[in-house]
Short mmCIF file of C-alpha atoms in Angstrom, two decimals:
data_model
loop_
_atom_site.label_atom_id
_atom_site.label_comp_id
_atom_site.label_asym_id
_atom_site.label_seq_id
_atom_site.Cartn_x
_atom_site.Cartn_y
_atom_site.Cartn_z
CA MET A 1 86.04 -28.93 1.77
CA SER A 2 86.69 -31.32 -1.12
CA ILE A 3 87.55 -30.23 -4.63
CA LYS A 4 84.32 -31.82 -5.82
CA ALA A 5 82.29 -29.69 -3.39
CA ASN A 6 84.14 -26.57 -4.52
CA LEU A 7 83.34 -27.38 -8.13
CA ARG A 8 79.67 -27.84 -7.28
CA GLY A 9 79.69 -24.45 -5.55
CA CYS A 10 81.32 -22.79 -8.56
CA ASP A 11 78.83 -24.44 -10.90
CA HIS A 12 75.94 -23.18 -8.80
CA PHE A 13 77.38 -19.66 -8.86
CA SER A 14 77.86 -19.82 -12.64
CA ARG A 15 74.26 -20.86 -13.18
CA LEU A 16 73.06 -18.01 -10.99
CA LEU A 17 75.25 -15.53 -12.88
CA ARG A 18 73.98 -16.81 -16.24
CA SER A 19 70.38 -16.48 -15.06
CA LEU A 20 70.97 -12.87 -14.03
CA LEU A 21 72.61 -12.07 -17.36
CA ILE A 22 69.72 -13.63 -19.28
CA LEU A 23 67.25 -11.59 -17.22
CA LEU A 24 69.15 -8.38 -17.97
CA LEU A 25 69.33 -9.21 -21.69
CA CYS A 26 65.59 -9.84 -21.77
CA MET A 27 65.00 -6.37 -20.37
CA LEU A 28 67.24 -4.61 -22.88
CA PRO A 29 65.30 -2.55 -25.45
CA ILE A 30 65.11 -4.07 -28.93
CA GLY A 31 64.43 -0.74 -30.57
CA GLU A 32 63.91 2.91 -29.77
CA ILE A 33 61.51 5.67 -30.70
CA PRO A 34 62.85 8.98 -29.43
CA ALA A 35 60.32 10.56 -27.12
CA GLU A 36 59.91 14.28 -27.50
CA GLN A 37 61.15 16.05 -24.40
CA LEU A 38 59.75 19.49 -23.59
CA PRO A 39 60.54 21.57 -20.52
CA TRP A 40 58.56 20.57 -17.44
CA GLY A 41 58.11 22.06 -13.98
CA GLU A 42 58.58 25.78 -14.47
CA SER A 43 56.37 26.30 -17.49
CA ARG A 44 53.56 23.86 -16.59
CA GLN A 45 52.82 23.70 -20.29
CA GLU A 46 51.01 20.86 -21.95
CA ARG A 47 53.39 18.33 -23.46
CA HIS A 48 52.29 16.72 -26.67
CA ILE A 49 53.56 13.93 -28.87
CA LYS A 50 54.02 15.27 -32.38
CA GLY A 51 50.98 14.60 -34.52
CA ASP A 52 48.90 13.13 -31.73
CA PRO A 53 45.15 13.45 -32.55
CA PHE A 54 44.16 13.90 -28.89
CA GLY A 55 46.83 16.37 -27.79
CA LYS A 56 44.38 19.19 -27.17
CA HIS A 57 42.25 17.03 -24.86
CA PHE A 58 44.92 15.36 -22.75
CA HIS A 59 48.22 16.28 -21.13
CA LEU A 60 50.86 14.61 -19.05
CA GLY A 61 50.47 16.99 -16.14
CA ARG A 62 47.73 14.69 -14.88
CA PHE A 63 50.31 12.21 -13.70
CA LEU A 64 52.65 14.36 -11.64
CA SER A 65 51.24 17.84 -11.19
CA GLU A 66 48.53 19.44 -9.16
CA ASP A 67 47.09 20.76 -12.43
CA ARG A 68 44.81 17.76 -12.85
CA ILE A 69 42.15 17.59 -15.53
CA ASP A 70 38.74 17.07 -13.94
CA ILE A 71 37.30 14.44 -16.25
CA LYS A 72 34.38 13.71 -13.92
CA ASN A 73 32.57 16.69 -15.47
CA ASN A 74 34.29 16.60 -18.82
CA LEU A 75 31.82 14.61 -20.96
CA GLY A 76 31.64 17.40 -23.53
CA ASN A 77 35.38 17.28 -24.19
CA LEU A 78 35.33 13.49 -24.48
CA ARG A 79 32.42 13.68 -26.90
CA ASP A 80 34.23 16.28 -29.00
CA SER A 81 37.33 14.12 -29.01
CA PHE A 82 35.34 11.03 -29.98
CA GLU A 83 33.36 12.75 -32.72
CA SER A 84 36.52 14.26 -34.24
CA TYR A 85 38.37 10.94 -34.15
CA GLN A 86 39.06 9.38 -37.55
CA PRO A 87 39.79 5.62 -37.42
CA GLN A 88 42.67 4.00 -39.26
CA THR A 89 44.60 7.24 -39.70
CA PRO A 90 48.39 7.30 -40.11
CA LEU A 91 48.56 8.96 -36.66
CA GLU A 92 47.16 5.90 -34.91
CA ILE A 93 50.00 4.22 -33.03
CA THR A 94 50.59 0.50 -33.55
CA ARG A 95 51.28 -1.99 -30.80
CA ASP A 96 54.85 -2.53 -32.02
CA GLU A 97 55.52 1.20 -31.85
CA LEU A 98 54.04 1.26 -28.36
CA LYS A 99 56.31 -1.58 -27.21
CA LYS A 100 59.36 0.23 -28.59
CA ARG A 101 58.42 3.39 -26.75
CA MET A 102 58.05 1.44 -23.52
CA ALA A 103 61.46 -0.16 -24.07
CA HIS A 104 62.95 3.31 -24.59
CA CYS A 105 62.10 4.17 -20.96
CA GLY A 106 65.03 2.12 -19.68
CA SER A 107 66.40 -1.41 -19.49
CA LEU A 108 66.82 -1.66 -15.72
CA PHE A 109 65.65 1.63 -14.19
CA VAL A 110 62.94 3.77 -15.76
CA ASN A 111 63.72 7.28 -16.93
CA LYS A 112 60.77 9.27 -15.56
CA LYS A 113 60.79 11.87 -18.32
CA ARG A 114 60.57 9.15 -20.95
CA ALA A 115 57.99 7.34 -18.84
CA HIS A 116 55.75 10.43 -18.92
CA ALA A 117 55.74 10.41 -22.72
CA ALA A 118 55.27 6.64 -22.84
CA ILE A 119 52.28 6.74 -20.48
CA TYR A 120 50.79 9.58 -22.49
CA VAL A 121 51.00 7.56 -25.71
CA TYR A 122 49.83 4.43 -23.88
CA ILE A 123 46.64 6.10 -22.58
CA ASN A 124 45.88 7.44 -26.04
CA TYR A 125 46.47 3.94 -27.45
CA LEU A 126 43.87 2.54 -25.04
CA ARG A 127 41.49 5.38 -25.78
CA VAL A 128 41.72 4.66 -29.52
CA LYS A 129 40.82 1.02 -28.83
CA TYR A 130 37.81 2.17 -26.83
CA TYR A 131 36.72 4.58 -29.59
CA ASN A 132 37.01 1.83 -32.19
CA MET A 133 34.83 -0.41 -30.01
CA ILE A 134 32.14 2.28 -29.84
CA MET A 135 32.24 2.88 -33.59
CA GLU A 136 32.00 -0.83 -34.39
CA LEU A 137 29.10 -1.18 -31.96
CA LYS A 138 27.30 1.75 -33.60
CA LYS A 139 27.83 0.34 -37.09
CA THR A 140 26.46 -3.08 -36.09
CA PHE A 141 23.41 -1.57 -34.36
CA LEU A 142 22.49 0.80 -37.20
CA GLU A 143 22.73 -2.01 -39.75
CA LEU A 144 20.47 -4.26 -37.68
CA ALA A 145 18.04 -1.44 -36.82
CA SER A 146 17.70 -0.48 -40.49
CA LYS A 147 17.09 -4.11 -41.40
CA LYS A 148 14.35 -4.32 -38.76
CA GLU A 149 12.89 -1.02 -40.04
CA VAL A 150 13.35 0.84 -36.78
CA PRO A 151 12.57 4.54 -37.45
CA GLY A 152 15.62 6.77 -37.77
CA ASP A 153 14.62 9.07 -34.90
CA LEU A 154 14.24 6.09 -32.57
CA GLN A 155 17.60 4.72 -33.69
CA LYS A 156 19.20 8.02 -32.66
CA VAL A 157 17.52 7.88 -29.23
CA TYR A 158 18.67 4.30 -28.60
CA TRP A 159 22.19 4.99 -29.76
CA ARG A 160 22.54 8.24 -27.80
CA GLN A 161 21.68 6.40 -24.58
CA CYS A 162 24.40 3.86 -25.34
CA GLU A 163 27.01 6.43 -26.36
CA ASP A 164 26.40 8.63 -23.30
CA GLU A 165 26.92 5.73 -20.92
CA LEU A 166 30.00 4.46 -22.74
CA LEU A 167 31.62 7.90 -22.63
CA ARG A 168 30.82 8.25 -18.93
CA ASP A 169 32.39 4.83 -18.41
CA LEU A 170 35.45 6.03 -20.31
CA GLN A 171 35.73 8.92 -17.84
CA THR A 172 35.66 6.44 -14.97
CA MET A 173 38.30 4.26 -16.60
CA GLU A 174 40.58 7.24 -17.19
CA ASN A 175 40.14 8.27 -13.56
CA VAL A 176 41.35 4.79 -12.61
CA SER A 177 44.31 5.26 -14.97
CA ASP A 178 45.10 8.58 -13.31
CA ARG A 179 45.27 7.03 -9.83
CA TYR A 180 47.04 3.93 -11.14
CA PHE A 181 49.92 5.77 -12.79
CA GLN A 182 50.06 8.51 -10.17
CA SER A 183 50.82 5.81 -7.61
CA LEU A 184 53.51 4.33 -9.86
CA MET A 185 55.21 7.63 -10.66
CA ASN A 186 55.27 8.67 -6.99
CA ASN A 187 58.03 6.11 -6.40
CA ASN A 188 61.51 7.60 -6.19
CA VAL A 189 62.95 4.69 -8.17
CA ILE A 190 61.04 2.67 -10.75
CA PHE A 191 62.40 -0.61 -12.06
CA ALA A 192 61.75 -1.46 -15.70
CA VAL A 193 60.26 -4.82 -14.70
CA GLN A 194 57.88 -3.06 -12.32
CA PHE A 195 56.97 -0.47 -14.97
CA ASN A 196 56.26 -3.06 -17.66
CA TRP A 197 54.30 -5.28 -15.28
CA THR A 198 52.17 -2.32 -14.16
CA LEU A 199 51.32 -1.34 -17.72
CA GLY A 200 50.51 -4.94 -18.60
CA ALA A 201 48.23 -5.36 -15.58
CA HIS A 202 46.47 -2.09 -16.37
CA GLU A 203 45.97 -3.14 -19.99
CA THR A 204 44.39 -6.41 -18.84
CA TYR A 205 41.97 -4.45 -16.63
CA TRP A 206 41.16 -2.00 -19.44
CA PHE A 207 40.40 -4.58 -22.13
CA SER A 208 38.45 -6.79 -19.74
CA ASP A 209 36.26 -3.88 -18.67
CA MET A 210 35.86 -2.70 -22.25
CA TYR A 211 34.80 -6.19 -23.37
CA GLU A 212 32.13 -6.37 -20.66
CA LYS A 213 30.71 -3.00 -21.71
CA GLU A 214 30.69 -4.02 -25.37
CA CYS A 215 28.82 -7.28 -24.61
CA LYS A 216 26.30 -5.45 -22.42
CA TRP A 217 25.38 -2.87 -25.03
CA ARG A 218 25.52 -5.29 -27.95
CA ARG A 219 22.86 -7.33 -26.16
CA ILE A 220 20.72 -4.29 -25.23
CA LEU A 221 20.81 -2.74 -28.70
CA SER A 222 20.19 -6.07 -30.40
CA ASP A 223 17.14 -6.70 -28.21
CA ARG A 224 15.74 -3.24 -28.93
CA ALA A 225 16.14 -3.66 -32.69
CA ASN A 226 14.81 -7.24 -32.80
CA ASN A 227 11.86 -6.52 -30.51
CA TYR A 228 10.69 -3.50 -32.47
CA ILE A 229 8.77 -5.66 -34.97
CA LEU A 230 6.73 -7.11 -32.09
CA ARG A 231 5.06 -3.77 -31.36
#
């Protein structure tokens, strides 16, 4: 083989090596938020992130234990959680903090204990977004209904129908999350790229579904308020 061919082979190998190094660097965490680690397995205790507003309604055991929460018949707990939620509180996690927690799970292979805490915070992050959507929808409807002079009792009936369905839909979405992450965490080895891609795909599903529900009920409530004057 000629020297020129050998040089071409070396150059090809160098480019491949550089590409792999760049990929590894891209996966390295840019910051860390220490995840609280509490004993798991023997105690079967609920594990909470310090200061989390939903800790009493949700626990990480759903993702790896047989002690699953049955949210199919848990509308009361979701309603309590929603009604006690205060928007824009210091406890509400930001997207940057969420990204740092995800990065803390590992740069190449995912640490499952850290992944548990990250998924816990991630689900609460999505739930907060859903709660904020409901609250904004309620505010818009009540303002329009008052403007159209819809009686207060009728406003409550209309809104309760909307809220009940949205909370039932939230149960369904969290059931999907349960199966989604259960499947992921059942793997013996989880790559960081796989973990991040899975969370990203799930987030796309969640926001897409949430947007469809918001548009549906915005249209229904708007029609009910606007058509009231025609009676």
